[in-house]
Coordinates of C-alpha atoms and ligand atoms in Angstrom, one line a residue:
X1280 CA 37.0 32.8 -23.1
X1281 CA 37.5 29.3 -24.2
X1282 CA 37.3 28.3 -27.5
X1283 CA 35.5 25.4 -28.7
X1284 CA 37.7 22.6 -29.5
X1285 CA 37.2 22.0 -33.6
X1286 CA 37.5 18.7 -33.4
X1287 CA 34.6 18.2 -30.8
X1288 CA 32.1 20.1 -33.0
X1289 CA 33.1 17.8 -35.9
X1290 CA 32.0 14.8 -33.6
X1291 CA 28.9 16.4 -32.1
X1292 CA 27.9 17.4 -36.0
X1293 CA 28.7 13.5 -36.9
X1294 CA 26.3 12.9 -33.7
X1295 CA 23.6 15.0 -35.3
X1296 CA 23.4 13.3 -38.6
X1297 CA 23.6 10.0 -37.4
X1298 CA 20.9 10.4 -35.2
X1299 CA 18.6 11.7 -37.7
X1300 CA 19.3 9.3 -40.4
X1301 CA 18.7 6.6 -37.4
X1302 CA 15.6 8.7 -36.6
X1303 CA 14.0 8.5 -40.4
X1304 CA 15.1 4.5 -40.7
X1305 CA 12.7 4.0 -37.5
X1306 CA 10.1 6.1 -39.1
X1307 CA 10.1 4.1 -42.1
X1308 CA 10.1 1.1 -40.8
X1309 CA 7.2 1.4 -38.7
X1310 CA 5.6 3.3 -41.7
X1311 CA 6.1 -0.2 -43.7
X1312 CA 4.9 -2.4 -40.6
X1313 CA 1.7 0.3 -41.1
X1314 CA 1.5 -0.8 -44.5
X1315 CA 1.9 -4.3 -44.4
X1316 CA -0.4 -4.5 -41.6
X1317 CA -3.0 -2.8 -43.6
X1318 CA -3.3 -4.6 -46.8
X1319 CA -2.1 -8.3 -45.5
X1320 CA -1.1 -10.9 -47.2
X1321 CA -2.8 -12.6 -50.0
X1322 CA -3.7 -16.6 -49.4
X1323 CA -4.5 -18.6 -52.4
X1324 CA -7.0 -21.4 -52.6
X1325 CA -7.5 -23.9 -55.7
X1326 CA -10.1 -26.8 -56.3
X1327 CA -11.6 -28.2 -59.5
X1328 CA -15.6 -27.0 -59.7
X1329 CA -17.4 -26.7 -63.1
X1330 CA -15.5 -28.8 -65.1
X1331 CA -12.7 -26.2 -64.4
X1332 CA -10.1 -25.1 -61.7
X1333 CA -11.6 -22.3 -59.4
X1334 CA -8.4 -20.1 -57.7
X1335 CA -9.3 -17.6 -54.7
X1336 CA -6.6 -14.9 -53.9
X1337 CA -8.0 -13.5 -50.6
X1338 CA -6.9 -11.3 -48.0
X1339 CA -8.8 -10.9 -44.9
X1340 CA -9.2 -10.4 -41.1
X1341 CA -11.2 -13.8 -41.0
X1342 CA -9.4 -16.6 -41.5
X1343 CA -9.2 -16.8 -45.7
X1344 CA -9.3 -20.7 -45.3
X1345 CA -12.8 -20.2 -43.6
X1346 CA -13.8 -18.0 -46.3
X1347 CA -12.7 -20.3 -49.1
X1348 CA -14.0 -23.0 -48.0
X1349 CA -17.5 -21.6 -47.9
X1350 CA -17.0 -20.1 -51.5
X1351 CA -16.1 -24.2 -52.8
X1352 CA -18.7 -25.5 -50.9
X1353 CA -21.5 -23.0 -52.4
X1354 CA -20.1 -23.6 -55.5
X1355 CA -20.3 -27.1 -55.9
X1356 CA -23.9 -27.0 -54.1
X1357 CA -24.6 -25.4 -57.5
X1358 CA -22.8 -27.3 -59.9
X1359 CA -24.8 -30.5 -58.2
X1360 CA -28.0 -28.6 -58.2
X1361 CA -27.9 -27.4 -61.5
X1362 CA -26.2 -29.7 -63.7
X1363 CA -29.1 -31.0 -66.9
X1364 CA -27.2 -34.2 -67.2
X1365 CA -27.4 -35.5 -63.8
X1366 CA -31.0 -37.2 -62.7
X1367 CA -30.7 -35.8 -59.0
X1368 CA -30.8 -32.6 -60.5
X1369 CA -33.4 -30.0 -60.5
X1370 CA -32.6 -29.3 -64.8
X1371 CA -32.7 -32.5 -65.1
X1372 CA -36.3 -33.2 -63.4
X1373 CA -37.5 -29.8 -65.6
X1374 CA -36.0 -31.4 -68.0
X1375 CA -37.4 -34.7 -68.5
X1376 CA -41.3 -33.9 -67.4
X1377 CA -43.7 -33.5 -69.7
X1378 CA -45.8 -31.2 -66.8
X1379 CA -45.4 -27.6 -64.6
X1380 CA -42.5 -29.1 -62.0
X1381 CA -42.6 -27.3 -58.6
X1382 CA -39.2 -25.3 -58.3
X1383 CA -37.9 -23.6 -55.4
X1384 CA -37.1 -19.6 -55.1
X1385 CA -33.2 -19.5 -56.0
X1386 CA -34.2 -21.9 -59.3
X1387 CA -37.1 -19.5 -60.2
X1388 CA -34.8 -16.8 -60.1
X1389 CA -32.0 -18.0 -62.2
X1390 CA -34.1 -19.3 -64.7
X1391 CA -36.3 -16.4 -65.1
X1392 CA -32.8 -14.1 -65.0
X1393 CA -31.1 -16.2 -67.8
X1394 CA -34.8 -16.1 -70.3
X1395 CA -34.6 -12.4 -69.9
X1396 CA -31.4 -12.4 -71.3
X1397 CA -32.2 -14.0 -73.8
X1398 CA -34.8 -11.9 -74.9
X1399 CA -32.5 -8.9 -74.4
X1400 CA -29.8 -10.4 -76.6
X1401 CA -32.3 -11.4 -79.2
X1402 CA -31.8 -14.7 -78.5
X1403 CA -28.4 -15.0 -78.8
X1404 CA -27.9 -16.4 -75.6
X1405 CA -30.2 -18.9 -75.1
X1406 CA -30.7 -21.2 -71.8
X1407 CA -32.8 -23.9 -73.6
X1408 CA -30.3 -25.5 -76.2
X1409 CA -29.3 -28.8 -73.6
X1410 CA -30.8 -31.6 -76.3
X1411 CA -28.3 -29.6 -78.8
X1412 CA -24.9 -29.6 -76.5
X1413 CA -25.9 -33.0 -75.8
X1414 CA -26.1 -34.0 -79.3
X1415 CA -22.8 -32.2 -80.1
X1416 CA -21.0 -34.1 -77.3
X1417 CA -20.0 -30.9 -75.3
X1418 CA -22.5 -32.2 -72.2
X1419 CA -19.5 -35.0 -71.8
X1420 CA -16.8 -33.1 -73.0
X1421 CA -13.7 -34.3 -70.3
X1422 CA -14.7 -38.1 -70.8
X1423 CA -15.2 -37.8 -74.9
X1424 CA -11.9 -35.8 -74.7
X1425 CA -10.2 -38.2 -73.3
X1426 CA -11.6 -41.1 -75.2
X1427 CA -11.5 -39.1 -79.0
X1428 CA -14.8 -40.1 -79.6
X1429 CA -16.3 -37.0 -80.7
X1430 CA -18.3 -36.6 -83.7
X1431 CA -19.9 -34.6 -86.0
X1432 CA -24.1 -35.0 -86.0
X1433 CA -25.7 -35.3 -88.9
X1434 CA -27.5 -32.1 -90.6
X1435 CA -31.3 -34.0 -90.0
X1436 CA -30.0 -34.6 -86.0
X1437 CA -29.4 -31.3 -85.6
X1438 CA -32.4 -29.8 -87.5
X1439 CA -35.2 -32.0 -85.0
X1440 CA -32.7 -30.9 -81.9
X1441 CA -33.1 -27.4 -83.0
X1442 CA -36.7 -27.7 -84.0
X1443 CA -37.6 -29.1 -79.8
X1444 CA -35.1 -26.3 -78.4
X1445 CA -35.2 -22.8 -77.4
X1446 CA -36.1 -20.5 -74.9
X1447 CA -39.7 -19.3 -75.8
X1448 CA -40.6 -22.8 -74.8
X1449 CA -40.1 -22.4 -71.4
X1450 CA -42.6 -21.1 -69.4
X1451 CA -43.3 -19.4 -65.9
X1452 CA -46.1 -19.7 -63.6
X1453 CA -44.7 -17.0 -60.9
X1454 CA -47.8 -17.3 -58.4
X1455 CA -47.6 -21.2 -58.0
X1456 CA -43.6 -21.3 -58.3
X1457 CA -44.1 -23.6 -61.2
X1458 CA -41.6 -24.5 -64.6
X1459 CA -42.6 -26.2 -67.9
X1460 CA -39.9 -26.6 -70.5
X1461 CA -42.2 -27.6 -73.3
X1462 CA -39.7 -30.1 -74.7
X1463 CA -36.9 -28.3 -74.4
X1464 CA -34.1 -29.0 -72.3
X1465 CA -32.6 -26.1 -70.2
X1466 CA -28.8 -25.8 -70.0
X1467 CA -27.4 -23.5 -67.9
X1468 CA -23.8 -23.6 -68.5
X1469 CA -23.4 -20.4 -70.4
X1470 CA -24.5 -18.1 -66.8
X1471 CA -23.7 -20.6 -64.1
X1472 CA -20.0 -19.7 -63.6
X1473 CA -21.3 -16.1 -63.5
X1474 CA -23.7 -16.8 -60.9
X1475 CA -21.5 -18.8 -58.6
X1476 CA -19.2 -16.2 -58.4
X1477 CA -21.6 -13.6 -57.6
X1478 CA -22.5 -16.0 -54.8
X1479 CA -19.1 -16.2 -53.9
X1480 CA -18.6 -12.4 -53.7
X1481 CA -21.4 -12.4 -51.7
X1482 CA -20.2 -15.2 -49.3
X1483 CA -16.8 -13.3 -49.2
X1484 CA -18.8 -9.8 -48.5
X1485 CA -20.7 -11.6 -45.4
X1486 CA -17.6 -12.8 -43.4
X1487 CA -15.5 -9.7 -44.0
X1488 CA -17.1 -6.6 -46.1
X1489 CA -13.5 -5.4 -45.9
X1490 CA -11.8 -8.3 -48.0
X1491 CA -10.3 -8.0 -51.6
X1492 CA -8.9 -10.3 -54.1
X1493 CA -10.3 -12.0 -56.5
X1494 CA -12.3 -15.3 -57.7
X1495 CA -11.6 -17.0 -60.8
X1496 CA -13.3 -19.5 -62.8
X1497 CA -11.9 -20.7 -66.0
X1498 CA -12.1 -17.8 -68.5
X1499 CA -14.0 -15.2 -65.6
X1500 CA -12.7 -13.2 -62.8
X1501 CA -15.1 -11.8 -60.0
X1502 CA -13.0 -8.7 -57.9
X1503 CA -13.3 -9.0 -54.5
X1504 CA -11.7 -5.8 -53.7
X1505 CA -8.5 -3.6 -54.8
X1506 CA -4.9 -5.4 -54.9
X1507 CA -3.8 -4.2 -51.5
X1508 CA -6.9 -2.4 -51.2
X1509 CA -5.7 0.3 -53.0
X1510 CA -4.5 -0.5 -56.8
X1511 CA -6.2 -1.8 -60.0
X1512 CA -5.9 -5.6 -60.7
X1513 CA -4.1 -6.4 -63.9
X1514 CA -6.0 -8.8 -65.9
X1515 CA -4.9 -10.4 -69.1
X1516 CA -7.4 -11.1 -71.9
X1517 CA -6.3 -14.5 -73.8
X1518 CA -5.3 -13.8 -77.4
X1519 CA -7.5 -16.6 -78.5
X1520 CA -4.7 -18.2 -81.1
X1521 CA -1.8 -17.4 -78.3
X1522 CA -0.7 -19.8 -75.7
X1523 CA -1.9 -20.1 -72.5
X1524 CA -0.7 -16.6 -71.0
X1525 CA -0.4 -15.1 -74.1
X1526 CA -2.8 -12.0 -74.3
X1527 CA -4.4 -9.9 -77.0
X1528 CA -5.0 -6.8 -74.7
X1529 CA -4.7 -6.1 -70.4
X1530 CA -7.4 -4.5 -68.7
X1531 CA -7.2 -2.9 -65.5
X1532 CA -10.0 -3.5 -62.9
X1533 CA -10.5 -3.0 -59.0
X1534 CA -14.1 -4.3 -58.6
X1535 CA -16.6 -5.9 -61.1
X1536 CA -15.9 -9.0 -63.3
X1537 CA -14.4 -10.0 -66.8
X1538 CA -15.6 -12.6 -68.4
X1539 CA -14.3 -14.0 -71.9
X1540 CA -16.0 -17.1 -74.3
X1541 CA -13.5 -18.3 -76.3
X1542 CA -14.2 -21.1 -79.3
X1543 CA -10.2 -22.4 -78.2
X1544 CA -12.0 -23.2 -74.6
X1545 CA -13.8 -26.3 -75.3
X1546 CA -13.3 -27.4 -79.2
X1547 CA -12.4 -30.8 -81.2
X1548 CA -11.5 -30.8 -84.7
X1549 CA -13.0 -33.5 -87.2
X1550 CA -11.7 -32.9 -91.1
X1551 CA -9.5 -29.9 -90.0
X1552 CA -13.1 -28.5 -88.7
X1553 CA -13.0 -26.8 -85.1
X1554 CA -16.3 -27.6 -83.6
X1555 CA -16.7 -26.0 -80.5
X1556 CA -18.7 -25.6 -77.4
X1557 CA -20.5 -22.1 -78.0
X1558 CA -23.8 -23.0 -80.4
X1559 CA -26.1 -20.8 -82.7
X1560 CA -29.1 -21.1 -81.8
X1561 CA -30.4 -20.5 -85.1
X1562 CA -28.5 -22.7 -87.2
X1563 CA -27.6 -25.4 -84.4
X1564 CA -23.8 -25.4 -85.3
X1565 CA -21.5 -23.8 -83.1
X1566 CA -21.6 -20.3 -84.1
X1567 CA -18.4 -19.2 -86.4
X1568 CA -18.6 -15.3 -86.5
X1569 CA -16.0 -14.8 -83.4
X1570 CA -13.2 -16.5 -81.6
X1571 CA -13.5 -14.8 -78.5
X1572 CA -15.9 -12.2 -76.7
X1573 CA -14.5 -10.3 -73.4
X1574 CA -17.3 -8.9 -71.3
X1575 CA -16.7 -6.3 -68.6
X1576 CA -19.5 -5.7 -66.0
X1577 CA -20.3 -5.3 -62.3
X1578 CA -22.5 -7.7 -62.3
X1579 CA -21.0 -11.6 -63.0
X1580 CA -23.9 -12.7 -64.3
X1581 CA -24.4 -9.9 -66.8
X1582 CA -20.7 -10.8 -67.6
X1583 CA -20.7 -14.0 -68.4
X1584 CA -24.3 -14.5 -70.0
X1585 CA -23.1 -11.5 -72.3
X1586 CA -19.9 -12.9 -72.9
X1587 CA -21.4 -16.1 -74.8
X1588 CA -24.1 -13.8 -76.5
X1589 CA -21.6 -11.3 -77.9
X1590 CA -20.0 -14.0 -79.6
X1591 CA -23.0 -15.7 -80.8
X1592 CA -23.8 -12.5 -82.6
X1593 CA -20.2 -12.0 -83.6
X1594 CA -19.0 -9.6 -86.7
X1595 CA -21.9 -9.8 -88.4
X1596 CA -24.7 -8.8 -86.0
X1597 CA -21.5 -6.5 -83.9
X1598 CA -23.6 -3.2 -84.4
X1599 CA -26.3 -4.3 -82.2
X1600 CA -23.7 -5.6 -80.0
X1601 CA -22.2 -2.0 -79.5
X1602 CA -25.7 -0.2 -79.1
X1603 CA -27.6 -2.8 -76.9
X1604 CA -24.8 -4.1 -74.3
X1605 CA -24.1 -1.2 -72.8
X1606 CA -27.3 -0.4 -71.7
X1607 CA -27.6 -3.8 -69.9
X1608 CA -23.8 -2.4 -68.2
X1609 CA -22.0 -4.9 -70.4
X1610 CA -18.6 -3.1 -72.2
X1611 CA -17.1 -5.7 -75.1
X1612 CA -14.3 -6.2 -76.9
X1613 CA -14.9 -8.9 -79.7
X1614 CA -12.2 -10.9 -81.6
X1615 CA -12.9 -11.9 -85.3
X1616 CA -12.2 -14.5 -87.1
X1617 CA -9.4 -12.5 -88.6
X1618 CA -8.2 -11.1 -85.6
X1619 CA -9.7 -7.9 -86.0
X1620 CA -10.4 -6.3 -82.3
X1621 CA -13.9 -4.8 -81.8
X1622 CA -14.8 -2.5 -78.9
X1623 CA -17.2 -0.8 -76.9
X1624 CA -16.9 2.8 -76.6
X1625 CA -16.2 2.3 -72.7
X1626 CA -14.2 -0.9 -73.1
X1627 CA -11.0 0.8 -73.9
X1628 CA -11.0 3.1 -70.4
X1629 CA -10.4 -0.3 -68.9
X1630 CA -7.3 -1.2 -71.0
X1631 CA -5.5 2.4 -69.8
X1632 CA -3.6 2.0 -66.5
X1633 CA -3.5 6.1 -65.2
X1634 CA -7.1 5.5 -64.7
Ligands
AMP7 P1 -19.4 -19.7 -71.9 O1 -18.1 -20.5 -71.8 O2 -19.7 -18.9 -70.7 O3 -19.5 -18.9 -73.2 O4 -20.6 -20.8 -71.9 C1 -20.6 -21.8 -72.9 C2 -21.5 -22.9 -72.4 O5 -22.9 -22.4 -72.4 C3 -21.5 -24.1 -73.2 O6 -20.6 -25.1 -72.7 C4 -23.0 -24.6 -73.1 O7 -23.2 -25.3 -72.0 C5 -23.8 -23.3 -73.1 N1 -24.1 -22.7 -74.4 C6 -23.7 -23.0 -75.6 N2 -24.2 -22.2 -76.5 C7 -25.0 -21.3 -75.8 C8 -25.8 -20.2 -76.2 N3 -25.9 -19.8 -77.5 N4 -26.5 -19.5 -75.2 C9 -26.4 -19.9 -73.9 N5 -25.6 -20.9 -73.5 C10 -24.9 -21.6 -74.5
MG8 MG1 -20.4 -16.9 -70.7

């Protein structure tokens, strides 16, 4: 019998490997085209709504242009709609009649969403406090920025704002669709962002339920879905005496929203005084008991709204903070004035990233 020829084996063996390791390289690669295929690409969209830039980072079987575009458009339909300082507006017209003015479903809504609040908050968040942001300034705050012509009102100014704002003087007739404001003017700013981008998600929902990213408006984020539909976005929360990317904690989030108020967000100082954007509505001044509050909710609107109350209330009034926000689905983490973080017993699950 014939022996096999050692050096023959040696190339079949070589043969053998070769073709396996080619075998796993082809496995891999079309395991990676899977992949890809899967999660996309992300697209990313920018234009300046609400005083603010607005980025989308989308991925999507429907064209994420399409998508985006619809998102902008919505919001500025709302920024037009609901801005108190414009007179085609619908705050303004509430605003500026002594009667009940007719409103339309969506306005009713909003409205009656952002007095409940209120009333859940204590009135720490308060939609009726335009005549005081428009005595402060803070209603033109890019042109008086850029003209340094801000000043301080004077203590009797702010007193008869105060006395003609707040939101127990608006009232709801729910069976003729009416509004009065009672004198006092209605300022949505402190929910609006919140809003849009729960009308964004829902947009974004409509033309693909399978889409994910995210939506981000000045100091809020609305998750569309999961980075690469499968991972935790990482989100950083200001540090509110840092630089711009500079943050005080990271959270990690793959749907709801994060919203933060800071007073470093709109602010001018007169006397080595910050005055900032964010008021009290029981003193009038902006309120001085935080520098920033970070909300984390599935719901925008709860987000944002809480956001601006939990610093309203601040250090001093933070136990009812802790107790009460929760039960509305709103985790917080407060900065005080000394730096000191404060947290909700869930907020900290979000700021581990084994989740
Ligand atoms: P945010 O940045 O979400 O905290 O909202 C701040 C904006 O809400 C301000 O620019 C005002 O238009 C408005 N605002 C100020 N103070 C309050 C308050 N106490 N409650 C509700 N809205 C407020
Ligand atoms: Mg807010």
């Amino acid at each position: 019998m014939q022996q096999p020829d050692p050096k023959e084996i040696m190339i079949l063996n070589r043969i053998v490997v070769f073709s396996v390791i080619v075998f796993f390289i082809i496995i891999a690669a079309i395991y990676l085209l899977f992949i890809s295929g899967k999660t996309g690409q992300y697209s990313d969209f920018e234009d300046y709504i609400f005083g603010t830039y607005v980025r989308i980072r989308i991925s999507s079987k429907i064209n994420p242009s399409t998508i985006s575009k619809a998102i902008f458009a919505e919001m500025k339909r709302l920024e037009k709609k609901f801005d108190p300082y414009v007179e085609s507006s619908i705050i303004y017209k509430l605003n500026h009649s002594e009667d009940w003015v007719e409103v339309d479903d969506e306005t009713l809504s909003v409205i009656d969403l952002a007095l409940k609040i209120a009333r859940d908050t204590e009135g720490a968040f308060d939609p009726a406090l335009g005549r005081l942001i428009q005595l402060w300034g803070f209603s033109k705050f890019t042109e008086r920025e850029a003209t340094g012509t801000f000043t301080v009102p004077s203590a009797s100014e702010i007193a008869e704002a105060a006395s003609k704002s707040g939101y127990q003087k608006i009232a709801i007739d729910y069976v003729n669709k009416k509004i009065k404001t009672n004198g006092a003017w209605i300022d949505l700013g402190g929910i609006l962002k919140g809003y849009a981008l729960k009308r964004a998600y829902q947009i974004a929902k409509e033309f693909d339920k399978s889409c994910h990213g995210f939506v981000e408006t000045g100091g809020q984020i609305m998750i569309l879905g999961p980075k690469y539909n499968k991972t935790n976005w990482v989100i950083g929360v200001r540090d509110p005496r840092g630089q711009p990317g500079e943050n005080i904690t990271i959270v990690y989030l793959s749907e709801g929203s994060v919203a933060t108020s800071g007073d470093y967000e709109r602010f001018f100082i007169v006397d080595n005084v910050r005055y900032h954007h964010i008021l009290d509505p029981r003193t009038g001044y902006p309120a001085n008991k935080a520098i920033s509050a970070t909300v984390i909710s599935n719901d925008p609107v709860i987000a944002d709204a809480f956001s601006t109350a939990a610093f309203v209330l601040g250090e001093d009034r933070w136990l009812f903070t802790r107790t009460v926000f929760p039960k509305y689905g709103a985790e917080v983490l407060l900065v005080t004035p000394k730096k000191r973080l404060l947290r909700t017993d869930n907020f900290k699950i979000y700021e581990m990233s084994d989740r």
